[in-house]
Amino acid sequence: MLKVENLTAGYGNNIILEDISFSIENGERFVVLGESGCGKSTLMKAIVGLNPPISGNVFFKDNEIIHPLPENTTFYKEIGILYQSSALMTSLTLEENVMLPINMHYPDFPLKNAKDIACEKLAMVNLYQHRDKYPQELSGGMKKRGALARALVMDPDIIFFDEPQAGLDPVTARDLDMLFIKLNEQLKTTYFIVTHELLSIKRSAQKVLMLADKKVLFFGTFEEAMQSDIYKVKRFFNVDKYGK
Amino acid sequence: MITIKIPSDINFENAMSVYSDISSQISENEEIGFDMEGVVLNSITKALIRKICVEHPNKICIDEELKKEVFYAHDDDSRFDEKEPVDPEPFIESLGSRIYALYGKILFFFVIIVDMVFYSVEFLFNRKFVLKHDTTRNAYQIGYKAIPIVFLLAFLIGFTIALQAAIQLAQFGGQTYIATMSTMIMTKELGPLITAIIIAGRTGSSIAAEIGTMVVMEEVDALKTMGIKPFKFLLVPKFWAVTLVMPILTTIANIAGITGGLIVSTIYNIPFGAFISQMLEALLMKDIFWGTVKSISFAWVILAVGCFKGLNVRGGADAVGRATTESVVVSIFMVVAIDALFSIILYT
């Protein structure tokens, strides 16, 4: 599904990540973890092209993604992104937000059908009743679910999640995780989750990539990570035991 | 060694007087110890002890326990270590970097203008990436809602200028020229200028704030990763809206300003018919045409500046506020500069 080879990324002369390589299989819940500031979000932004990589290759469904992407690229129709801030358009209702990708890419698509699809996705995330509300009228958890509905609307092959639990209470965060897992099992969409929330990682991770000191510190299944002998990995999962 | 009793009730109010008391007890040659009995080590007490210790490093004798309490350890995490001081950039290099940064900004501004025009023309053939009815909504917000303020301001300015002119003209018996003067000044200069200044204040600021907030809230990033061109999505509806409403608003401003002149001429007993015939004589198609061209170019500049300032927002709410203010100031400056340029080209 997604393959990254020798990727180096950063901002200007400031290199954040060096020589990162990994691959993700279809339908996998892949979690990128690490301490704050280790480059998790930078990796995501490099892959999706918000901050294109300095060097290295990214392959999506066996095609190389070279930024800037050509006019007729289908890449952005095949991915969905859930941002830390939800990034719903504040001037549009929830339903209009979810319909937005359809309206933009297919302006001649009947509005009624676009609405129907948007409502289906909103029902999936239990927000159908709130479809006429504006983002500022929703709670943090509802905004995240709304953003998930928008990310799902084009039936993407992969969804990128940037710190999805940030700013949520543990109960809402758990509910959100359960919803993510349910939808992943139902739709078989690949998940690329950037997070450092331990509970969330334990609930949802199938494969993990841990970043530290600009490099990949660990790459493997969640079970392997839990049994890893690498000190920083052990410390991450048992911070009370190992401390600083 | 002398022992100084530290008071137990040091607070922010009395700290400086306590410090003076203690300082006066410190003599040249003797070592000093502190009697800390009953003292609560609050922030100000600890700061006071640190200050005395730093000022008299060789005289103070305090035990290790107290030292640990009072002096705070610096972060041991390398990420928070203080960086080696960097030598200031030499003047020429610093100047070069600034010019290069300015060049980048100017280039980006022109990219916005080119993209804005390109996507707006492309929109006529390809409706992709623009929300339905967004142009109408923008035209309503930018145009219809601005009519009262444009009319009122243009009327008041037209009235004031005509009144001042009439006072001077009356001295030579030339008050009959109020109509000619009002018509020419409004259609050639003030109509487009007043409208542009109002639009810069109302619309330019709101565009900068809207786009700036979208940048801060990652909405622009979200548009990009949905495959939507942010320039087209954000600018095209506004471009067509201002292009359509600016000439209308300018016409309204012209009418309002001339109406101000009409009222002054009535005060000076000039017949209504005479005013109208003089106005029609002074009303040239050339002036109306160039006034319209000017008003449209002002609108595009205001739009581009608002977008430029909005897209350059880095940070949070304060940065959005700064961008909003800057967009108004820069827009008004550019409008006046372009107006001067038009005047030079058309009337010299």
Coordinates of C-alpha atoms in Angstrom, one line a residue:
Chain A
M1 CA 0.0 0.0 0.0
L2 CA 2.6 2.6 1.1
K3 CA 6.3 2.2 0.9
V4 CA 8.9 4.8 2.1
E5 CA 12.5 4.5 1.1
N6 CA 15.4 6.5 2.6
L7 CA 13.3 9.5 3.2
T8 CA 14.9 12.6 4.6
A9 CA 12.6 15.5 5.6
G10 CA 12.8 18.8 7.5
Y11 CA 12.2 22.5 7.2
G12 CA 14.7 24.5 5.2
N13 CA 18.2 23.6 6.5
N14 CA 16.8 21.9 9.6
I15 CA 16.8 18.2 9.0
I16 CA 14.2 16.5 11.2
L17 CA 14.3 13.0 9.8
E18 CA 17.0 11.0 8.0
D19 CA 17.0 7.9 6.0
I20 CA 13.6 6.6 7.0
S21 CA 12.4 3.4 5.4
F22 CA 9.3 1.3 6.1
S23 CA 6.3 -0.2 4.4
I24 CA 2.6 -0.5 5.2
E25 CA 0.3 -3.4 4.1
N26 CA -3.3 -3.1 3.0
G27 CA -5.8 -2.6 5.8
E28 CA -3.2 -2.3 8.5
R29 CA -3.4 0.0 11.5
F30 CA 0.1 1.5 11.4
V31 CA 1.1 3.7 14.3
V32 CA 4.0 6.2 14.2
L33 CA 5.1 6.9 17.7
G34 CA 7.9 8.7 19.6
E35 CA 8.5 11.6 22.0
S36 CA 7.2 15.1 21.2
G37 CA 9.3 16.8 18.6
C38 CA 10.8 13.5 17.2
G39 CA 9.3 14.2 13.7
K40 CA 6.1 12.1 13.6
S41 CA 4.0 14.9 12.1
T42 CA 6.9 15.9 9.8
L43 CA 6.9 12.3 8.4
M44 CA 3.2 12.5 7.7
K45 CA 3.5 15.9 6.1
A46 CA 6.4 14.6 3.9
I47 CA 4.4 11.7 2.7
V48 CA 1.3 13.6 1.8
G49 CA 3.3 16.5 0.3
L50 CA 2.5 19.3 2.7
N51 CA 6.2 19.5 3.3
P52 CA 7.7 17.5 0.5
P53 CA 10.7 15.3 1.4
I54 CA 14.2 16.6 0.9
S55 CA 15.2 13.2 -0.6
G56 CA 14.0 9.6 -0.7
N57 CA 11.1 7.9 -2.4
V58 CA 7.5 7.4 -1.5
F59 CA 5.5 4.7 -3.3
F60 CA 1.7 4.6 -3.0
K61 CA 0.1 1.5 -4.5
D62 CA 3.4 0.8 -6.4
N63 CA 3.4 4.3 -8.0
E64 CA 6.0 6.8 -7.0
I65 CA 4.6 10.0 -5.5
I66 CA 6.7 12.9 -6.6
H67 CA 5.8 16.4 -5.3
P68 CA 4.5 18.7 -6.7
L69 CA 2.0 16.2 -8.1
P70 CA 0.7 16.6 -11.6
E71 CA -2.7 18.3 -12.2
N72 CA -4.5 15.1 -13.0
T73 CA -3.2 13.2 -9.9
T74 CA -5.7 10.9 -8.2
F75 CA -3.5 10.6 -5.0
Y76 CA -5.5 13.1 -3.0
K77 CA -8.8 11.3 -3.9
E78 CA -7.3 8.1 -2.6
I79 CA -6.2 9.4 0.8
G80 CA -8.0 11.0 3.7
I81 CA -6.5 13.0 6.5
L82 CA -7.7 13.7 10.0
Y83 CA -5.9 16.7 11.4
Q84 CA -5.1 17.4 15.0
S85 CA -7.3 20.5 14.9
S86 CA -10.0 18.6 12.8
A87 CA -9.6 21.4 10.2
L88 CA -13.3 21.5 9.4
M89 CA -14.3 24.6 7.4
T90 CA -15.9 26.9 9.9
S91 CA -18.0 28.6 7.3
L92 CA -19.7 25.4 6.3
T93 CA -22.1 23.1 8.2
L94 CA -21.0 19.6 9.1
E95 CA -22.9 18.1 6.1
E96 CA -21.4 20.7 3.7
N97 CA -18.0 19.9 5.1
V98 CA -18.4 16.2 4.5
M99 CA -19.8 16.9 1.0
L100 CA -16.9 19.2 0.2
P101 CA -14.5 16.7 -1.5
I102 CA -17.3 15.4 -3.7
N103 CA -18.5 18.9 -4.7
M104 CA -15.0 20.0 -5.5
H105 CA -13.8 17.1 -7.5
Y106 CA -17.2 16.3 -9.2
P107 CA -19.0 19.6 -9.6
D108 CA -21.6 18.0 -11.9
F109 CA -22.4 15.2 -9.4
P110 CA -26.1 15.6 -8.3
L111 CA -26.2 17.5 -5.0
K112 CA -28.9 15.2 -3.6
N113 CA -26.7 12.2 -4.1
A114 CA -23.7 14.0 -2.6
K115 CA -25.8 14.8 0.4
D116 CA -27.0 11.3 0.7
I117 CA -23.4 10.0 0.8
A118 CA -22.4 12.6 3.3
C119 CA -25.3 11.7 5.5
E120 CA -24.3 8.0 5.3
K121 CA -20.8 8.9 6.5
L122 CA -22.1 11.1 9.2
A123 CA -24.4 8.2 10.4
M124 CA -21.3 6.0 10.5
V125 CA -19.7 8.3 13.0
N126 CA -22.9 8.9 14.9
L127 CA -23.3 12.6 13.8
Y128 CA -26.3 12.4 11.5
Q129 CA -28.4 14.3 14.0
H130 CA -25.9 17.1 14.0
R131 CA -25.4 17.5 10.3
D132 CA -26.8 21.0 10.1
K133 CA -24.5 22.3 12.9
Y134 CA -21.4 24.4 12.3
P135 CA -18.1 23.1 13.6
Q136 CA -17.9 25.8 16.3
E137 CA -21.2 24.3 17.8
L138 CA -19.6 20.9 18.2
S139 CA -17.5 19.4 21.0
G140 CA -13.8 18.4 20.4
G141 CA -14.7 14.7 20.0
M142 CA -17.6 15.5 17.6
K143 CA -15.3 17.6 15.5
K144 CA -12.9 14.7 15.2
R145 CA -15.7 12.4 14.2
G146 CA -16.9 15.0 11.7
A147 CA -13.4 15.2 10.2
L148 CA -13.3 11.4 10.1
A149 CA -16.6 11.4 8.1
R150 CA -15.0 13.9 5.7
A151 CA -11.9 11.8 5.4
L152 CA -14.0 8.8 4.6
V153 CA -16.3 10.4 2.1
M154 CA -14.3 9.6 -1.0
D155 CA -13.7 6.0 0.2
P156 CA -10.0 6.4 0.5
D157 CA -7.5 3.6 0.5
I158 CA -5.5 5.1 3.4
I159 CA -6.4 7.6 6.2
F160 CA -3.7 9.6 7.9
F161 CA -4.5 10.6 11.5
D162 CA -2.5 13.4 13.1
E163 CA -2.7 13.1 16.9
P164 CA -6.4 12.1 16.8
Q165 CA -6.8 12.0 20.6
A166 CA -5.1 15.4 21.3
G167 CA -7.2 17.5 23.6
L168 CA -9.8 14.8 24.3
D169 CA -10.8 13.3 27.7
P170 CA -9.9 9.6 28.2
V171 CA -13.5 8.4 27.7
T172 CA -14.0 10.3 24.5
A173 CA -10.6 9.2 23.3
R174 CA -11.5 5.6 24.0
D175 CA -14.8 5.9 22.2
L176 CA -13.0 7.5 19.2
D177 CA -10.4 4.7 19.2
M178 CA -13.2 2.1 19.2
L179 CA -14.9 3.9 16.3
F180 CA -11.6 3.9 14.3
I181 CA -11.1 0.2 14.9
K182 CA -14.7 -0.6 14.0
L183 CA -14.5 1.3 10.8
N184 CA -11.1 -0.2 10.0
E185 CA -12.4 -3.7 10.4
Q186 CA -15.6 -2.8 8.4
L187 CA -14.1 -0.9 5.5
K188 CA -10.6 -2.4 5.4
T189 CA -9.1 1.0 5.0
T190 CA -5.4 1.4 5.9
Y191 CA -4.7 3.6 8.9
F192 CA -1.5 5.7 9.3
I193 CA -1.8 7.1 12.9
V194 CA 0.6 9.6 14.3
T195 CA 0.3 9.6 18.1
H196 CA 2.1 9.4 21.4
E197 CA -1.0 8.4 23.5
L198 CA 0.0 5.2 25.1
L199 CA -3.5 3.9 25.7
S200 CA -4.6 4.6 22.2
I201 CA -1.5 2.9 20.8
K202 CA -2.2 -0.2 22.9
R203 CA -5.8 -0.3 21.7
S204 CA -5.3 0.3 18.0
A205 CA -1.7 -0.4 16.8
Q206 CA -1.0 -3.5 14.7
K207 CA 2.3 -2.3 13.4
V208 CA 4.5 0.4 14.9
L209 CA 7.3 2.6 13.8
M210 CA 9.2 4.4 16.6
L211 CA 11.2 7.5 15.7
A212 CA 14.1 8.9 17.8
D213 CA 17.1 11.0 17.1
K214 CA 16.0 11.6 13.5
K215 CA 16.0 7.8 12.7
V216 CA 13.8 4.8 12.9
L217 CA 14.4 3.3 16.3
F218 CA 12.0 0.4 15.9
F219 CA 9.8 -1.0 13.2
G220 CA 7.7 -4.1 13.7
T221 CA 4.4 -5.4 15.1
F222 CA 2.9 -4.1 18.3
E223 CA 3.7 -7.4 20.1
E224 CA 7.3 -7.2 19.0
A225 CA 7.5 -3.6 20.2
M226 CA 6.2 -4.6 23.6
Q227 CA 8.9 -7.3 23.9
S228 CA 11.7 -5.2 22.4
D229 CA 15.0 -4.9 24.3
I230 CA 15.7 -1.5 22.9
Y231 CA 15.9 0.8 26.0
K232 CA 14.0 3.7 24.5
V233 CA 11.2 1.4 23.3
K234 CA 10.9 -0.3 26.7
R235 CA 10.9 3.1 28.4
F236 CA 8.2 4.4 26.1
F237 CA 5.8 1.6 26.9
N238 CA 6.7 1.4 30.7
V239 CA 7.6 5.0 31.5
D240 CA 6.8 4.6 35.2
K241 CA 9.2 1.7 35.5
Y242 CA 12.1 3.2 33.6
G243 CA 11.6 6.9 34.3
K244 CA 13.9 9.3 32.6
Chain B
M1 CA 31.5 34.9 61.0
I2 CA 28.3 36.9 61.5
T3 CA 24.9 35.2 61.3
I4 CA 22.1 37.1 59.7
K5 CA 18.6 36.3 60.7
I6 CA 16.3 35.9 57.7
P7 CA 12.8 37.3 58.4
S8 CA 10.0 34.7 58.1
D9 CA 7.6 37.0 56.4
I10 CA 9.4 38.1 53.3
N11 CA 7.0 38.9 50.5
F12 CA 7.0 40.9 47.2
E13 CA 6.1 44.2 49.1
N14 CA 8.9 44.1 51.7
A15 CA 11.5 42.2 49.8
M16 CA 13.6 45.2 48.8
S17 CA 13.7 46.7 52.3
V18 CA 14.7 43.3 53.7
Y19 CA 17.4 43.1 51.1
S20 CA 18.7 46.6 52.1
D21 CA 18.7 45.6 55.8
I22 CA 20.6 42.4 55.1
S23 CA 23.1 44.2 52.8
S24 CA 23.8 46.8 55.5
Q25 CA 24.8 44.0 57.9
I26 CA 27.3 42.5 55.5
S27 CA 30.8 43.8 56.4
E28 CA 34.0 43.7 54.3
N29 CA 36.0 41.1 56.0
E30 CA 33.7 38.7 57.8
E31 CA 32.0 35.6 56.5
I32 CA 28.2 35.4 56.6
G33 CA 25.8 32.7 57.6
F34 CA 22.0 32.7 57.7
D35 CA 19.7 31.9 60.5
M36 CA 16.8 30.3 58.7
E37 CA 14.8 29.3 61.7
G38 CA 11.0 29.5 61.1
V39 CA 11.6 30.7 57.5
V40 CA 9.3 29.3 54.8
L41 CA 11.3 29.1 51.6
N42 CA 8.9 30.8 49.2
S43 CA 9.9 32.1 45.8
I44 CA 10.9 35.6 47.0
T45 CA 12.9 34.3 49.9
K46 CA 14.8 32.0 47.7
A47 CA 15.4 34.7 45.1
L48 CA 16.7 37.0 47.9
I49 CA 19.2 34.4 49.2
R50 CA 20.3 33.7 45.6
K51 CA 20.8 37.4 45.0
I52 CA 23.0 37.8 48.2
C53 CA 25.0 34.7 47.4
V54 CA 25.7 35.8 43.8
E55 CA 26.7 39.3 44.9
H56 CA 29.0 38.1 47.7
P57 CA 30.3 34.7 46.4
N58 CA 33.3 34.5 48.7
K59 CA 31.6 35.5 51.9
I60 CA 28.5 33.4 52.2
C61 CA 28.6 30.2 54.1
I62 CA 25.5 28.2 53.6
D63 CA 25.0 24.4 54.1
E64 CA 24.6 22.1 51.2
E65 CA 20.9 21.3 52.1
L66 CA 19.9 25.0 51.8
K67 CA 22.0 25.4 48.7
K68 CA 20.1 22.5 47.0
E69 CA 16.8 24.1 48.0
V70 CA 17.7 27.6 46.9
F71 CA 19.6 27.1 43.7
Y72 CA 17.7 25.4 40.9
A73 CA 19.4 23.0 38.6
H74 CA 19.5 23.8 34.9
D75 CA 17.7 21.4 32.6
D76 CA 19.8 18.3 32.0
D77 CA 18.0 17.4 28.8
S78 CA 20.1 18.2 25.8
R79 CA 17.1 19.5 23.8
F80 CA 16.8 22.4 26.3
D81 CA 20.5 23.2 26.6
E82 CA 21.4 26.7 25.9
K83 CA 22.9 27.0 22.4
E84 CA 26.4 28.3 21.8
P85 CA 26.1 32.0 21.2
V86 CA 26.2 32.7 17.5
D87 CA 28.2 35.6 16.2
P88 CA 25.9 38.2 14.7
E89 CA 25.7 38.1 10.9
P90 CA 28.0 40.6 9.2
F91 CA 26.2 43.7 7.9
I92 CA 26.5 42.9 4.2
E93 CA 25.3 39.3 4.7
S94 CA 22.4 40.5 7.0
L95 CA 21.4 43.0 4.3
G96 CA 21.6 40.4 1.6
S97 CA 19.4 38.0 3.6
R98 CA 16.8 40.7 4.1
I99 CA 16.8 41.7 0.5
Y100 CA 16.5 38.0 -0.5
A101 CA 13.6 37.6 1.9
L102 CA 11.9 40.7 0.6
Y103 CA 12.4 39.4 -3.0
G104 CA 10.7 36.1 -2.0
K105 CA 7.8 38.0 -0.5
I106 CA 7.4 40.2 -3.6
L107 CA 7.6 37.2 -5.8
F108 CA 4.9 35.4 -3.8
F109 CA 2.7 38.5 -4.0
F110 CA 3.0 38.4 -7.8
V111 CA 2.4 34.6 -7.8
I112 CA -0.9 35.3 -6.0
I113 CA -1.9 38.0 -8.5
V114 CA -1.1 35.7 -11.5
D115 CA -2.8 32.7 -9.9
M116 CA -5.8 34.7 -9.0
V117 CA -6.3 36.0 -12.6
F118 CA -5.4 32.6 -14.1
Y119 CA -7.8 30.6 -12.0
S120 CA -10.5 33.2 -12.3
V121 CA -10.4 33.0 -16.1
E122 CA -10.1 29.2 -16.0
F123 CA -13.2 29.1 -13.7
L124 CA -15.3 30.3 -16.7
F125 CA -14.5 27.0 -18.4
N126 CA -14.0 24.7 -15.4
R127 CA -16.2 25.0 -12.3
K128 CA -14.1 22.5 -10.3
F129 CA -12.9 23.5 -6.8
V130 CA -15.3 26.4 -6.4
L131 CA -18.4 26.2 -4.1
K132 CA -21.7 26.8 -5.9
H133 CA -23.2 30.2 -5.0
D134 CA -20.0 31.3 -3.3
T135 CA -19.6 34.2 -5.8
T136 CA -23.2 35.4 -5.1
R137 CA -22.6 35.0 -1.3
N138 CA -19.4 37.0 -1.6
A139 CA -21.0 39.7 -3.8
Y140 CA -23.7 40.1 -1.2
Q141 CA -21.2 40.4 1.6
I142 CA -18.7 42.6 -0.2
G143 CA -21.1 44.7 -2.3
Y144 CA -24.7 44.8 -1.1
K145 CA -23.8 45.2 2.6
A146 CA -21.3 48.0 1.8
I147 CA -23.8 50.2 0.0
P148 CA -25.0 52.2 3.0
I149 CA -21.5 53.1 4.2
V150 CA -20.2 53.8 0.7
F151 CA -23.2 56.1 0.0
L152 CA -23.0 57.9 3.4
L153 CA -19.2 58.5 3.3
A154 CA -19.2 59.6 -0.4
F155 CA -22.1 61.9 0.3
L156 CA -20.5 63.6 3.3
I157 CA -17.1 64.0 1.5
G158 CA -18.8 65.3 -1.6
F159 CA -20.9 67.7 0.4
T160 CA -17.9 69.0 2.5
I161 CA -15.7 69.5 -0.6
A162 CA -18.4 71.2 -2.5
L163 CA -19.1 73.5 0.5
Q164 CA -15.5 74.4 0.9
A165 CA -15.1 75.0 -2.8
A166 CA -18.4 77.0 -2.9
I167 CA -17.1 79.4 -0.2
Q168 CA -14.0 80.1 -2.3
L169 CA -15.8 80.2 -5.6
A170 CA -18.5 82.6 -4.2
Q171 CA -15.8 85.3 -3.7
F172 CA -15.4 85.4 -7.5
G173 CA -19.0 84.7 -8.3
G174 CA -18.1 81.3 -9.6
Q175 CA -20.5 79.2 -7.4
T176 CA -22.2 78.0 -10.6
Y177 CA -19.2 75.7 -11.1
I178 CA -20.0 73.6 -8.1
A179 CA -21.7 71.0 -10.4
T180 CA -18.7 70.8 -12.7
M181 CA -16.3 70.5 -9.9
S182 CA -18.3 67.9 -7.9
T183 CA -18.9 65.8 -11.0
M184 CA -15.2 65.9 -12.2
I185 CA -13.7 65.3 -8.8
M186 CA -16.0 62.4 -7.9
T187 CA -15.9 60.5 -11.3
K188 CA -12.2 61.1 -11.8
E189 CA -10.8 60.6 -8.3
L190 CA -12.8 60.4 -5.2
G191 CA -15.5 58.0 -6.2
P192 CA -13.1 55.1 -6.9
L193 CA -10.8 56.1 -4.1
I194 CA -13.4 56.3 -1.4
T195 CA -14.9 53.0 -2.4
A196 CA -11.5 51.3 -2.5
I197 CA -10.6 52.6 1.0
I198 CA -13.9 51.3 2.4
I199 CA -13.5 48.0 0.7
A200 CA -9.9 47.8 2.0
G201 CA -11.2 48.4 5.5
R202 CA -14.2 46.1 5.3
T203 CA -13.3 43.4 2.8
G204 CA -9.4 43.4 2.7
S205 CA -9.3 42.9 6.5
S206 CA -11.9 40.2 6.5
I207 CA -10.2 38.3 3.7
A208 CA -6.9 38.5 5.6
A209 CA -8.6 37.4 8.9
E210 CA -10.5 34.6 7.2
I211 CA -7.5 33.1 5.3
G212 CA -5.2 33.7 8.3
T213 CA -7.6 31.8 10.6
M214 CA -7.9 29.0 8.0
V215 CA -4.0 28.7 7.9
V216 CA -3.8 28.6 11.7
M217 CA -6.6 26.0 12.0
E218 CA -5.0 23.8 9.3
E219 CA -8.0 24.3 7.0
V220 CA -5.7 25.4 4.1
D221 CA -3.6 22.2 4.6
A222 CA -6.8 20.2 4.6
L223 CA -7.9 21.8 1.3
K224 CA -4.5 20.9 -0.2
T225 CA -4.7 17.3 0.9
M226 CA -8.3 16.9 -0.3
G227 CA -6.8 17.8 -3.7
I228 CA -8.5 21.2 -3.7
K229 CA -6.5 24.2 -5.0
P230 CA -6.7 26.7 -2.1
F231 CA -6.2 29.6 -4.4
K232 CA -9.1 28.6 -6.6
F233 CA -11.3 27.7 -3.7
L234 CA -10.7 30.9 -1.7
L235 CA -9.9 33.5 -4.3
V236 CA -12.0 32.9 -7.4
P237 CA -15.4 33.6 -5.9
K238 CA -14.1 36.7 -4.2
F239 CA -12.3 37.8 -7.4
W240 CA -15.5 37.7 -9.5
A241 CA -17.6 39.2 -6.6
V242 CA -15.3 42.2 -6.3
T243 CA -14.9 42.6 -10.1
L244 CA -18.7 42.8 -10.4
V245 CA -19.5 44.9 -7.3
M246 CA -16.7 47.4 -7.4
P247 CA -17.9 49.4 -10.5
I248 CA -21.4 49.4 -9.0
L249 CA -20.2 50.6 -5.6
T250 CA -18.1 53.3 -7.4
T251 CA -21.1 54.5 -9.4
I252 CA -23.1 54.7 -6.1
A253 CA -20.2 56.7 -4.5
N254 CA -20.2 59.0 -7.6
I255 CA -23.9 59.6 -7.3
A256 CA -23.7 60.2 -3.6
G257 CA -20.8 62.6 -3.9
I258 CA -22.5 64.6 -6.7
T259 CA -25.7 64.6 -4.6
G260 CA -23.7 66.3 -1.8
G261 CA -22.6 68.9 -4.4
L262 CA -26.3 69.3 -5.5
I263 CA -27.3 70.1 -1.9
V264 CA -24.6 72.7 -1.6
S265 CA -25.6 74.3 -4.9
T266 CA -29.2 74.5 -3.6
I267 CA -27.9 76.3 -0.5
Y268 CA -26.2 78.7 -2.9
N269 CA -29.5 79.2 -4.9
I270 CA -28.3 77.5 -8.0
P271 CA -31.4 76.1 -9.9
F272 CA -31.7 72.3 -10.1
G273 CA -31.9 72.4 -13.9
A274 CA -28.7 74.4 -14.2
F275 CA -26.9 72.0 -11.9
I276 CA -28.0 69.0 -13.9
S277 CA -27.1 70.5 -17.3
Q278 CA -23.6 71.5 -15.9
M279 CA -23.2 68.0 -14.4
L280 CA -24.0 66.4 -17.8
E281 CA -21.6 68.6 -19.5
A282 CA -18.8 67.6 -17.1
L283 CA -19.7 64.0 -17.1
L284 CA -17.3 62.4 -19.7
M285 CA -17.5 58.8 -20.8
K286 CA -13.7 58.7 -20.7
D287 CA -13.7 59.6 -17.0
I288 CA -16.4 57.0 -16.2
F289 CA -14.5 54.3 -18.1
W290 CA -11.2 55.0 -16.4
G291 CA -12.9 55.4 -13.0
T292 CA -14.3 51.9 -13.5
V293 CA -10.9 50.5 -14.6
K294 CA -9.3 52.1 -11.6
S295 CA -11.9 50.7 -9.2
I296 CA -11.5 47.2 -10.6
S297 CA -7.7 47.3 -10.3
F298 CA -8.0 48.6 -6.7
A299 CA -10.3 45.7 -5.9
W300 CA -7.9 43.2 -7.3
V301 CA -5.0 44.7 -5.3
I302 CA -7.0 44.7 -2.1
L303 CA -7.9 41.1 -2.7
A304 CA -4.3 40.0 -3.4
V305 CA -3.0 41.9 -0.4
G306 CA -5.6 40.3 1.9
C307 CA -4.8 36.9 0.6
F308 CA -1.0 37.5 0.8
K309 CA -1.2 38.6 4.4
G310 CA -3.6 35.8 5.3
L311 CA -1.5 33.1 3.8
N312 CA 1.6 34.4 5.5
V313 CA 0.1 34.1 9.0
R314 CA 2.4 32.1 11.3
G315 CA 1.4 31.5 14.9
G316 CA -2.0 32.1 16.5
A317 CA -4.7 34.6 17.1
D318 CA -2.2 37.6 17.5
A319 CA -0.7 36.8 14.1
V320 CA -4.1 36.9 12.5
G321 CA -4.8 40.3 14.2
R322 CA -1.5 41.6 12.9
A323 CA -2.2 40.3 9.4
T324 CA -5.6 42.0 9.4
T325 CA -4.1 45.4 10.4
E326 CA -1.2 45.1 7.9
S327 CA -3.6 44.1 5.1
V328 CA -5.6 47.3 5.6
V329 CA -2.5 49.6 5.8
V330 CA -0.8 48.0 2.8
S331 CA -4.0 47.9 0.7
I332 CA -4.7 51.6 1.3
F333 CA -1.1 52.5 0.6
M334 CA -1.2 50.5 -2.7
V335 CA -4.5 51.9 -3.7
V336 CA -3.3 55.5 -3.3
A337 CA 0.0 54.7 -5.1
I338 CA -1.9 53.1 -8.0
D339 CA -4.3 56.0 -8.1
A340 CA -1.3 58.4 -8.3
L341 CA 0.1 56.3 -11.1
F342 CA -3.2 56.4 -13.0
S343 CA -3.3 60.2 -12.6
I344 CA 0.2 60.5 -14.0
I345 CA -0.6 58.3 -17.0
L346 CA -4.0 59.8 -17.8
Y347 CA -3.7 63.5 -17.0
T348 CA -0.1 64.5 -17.7

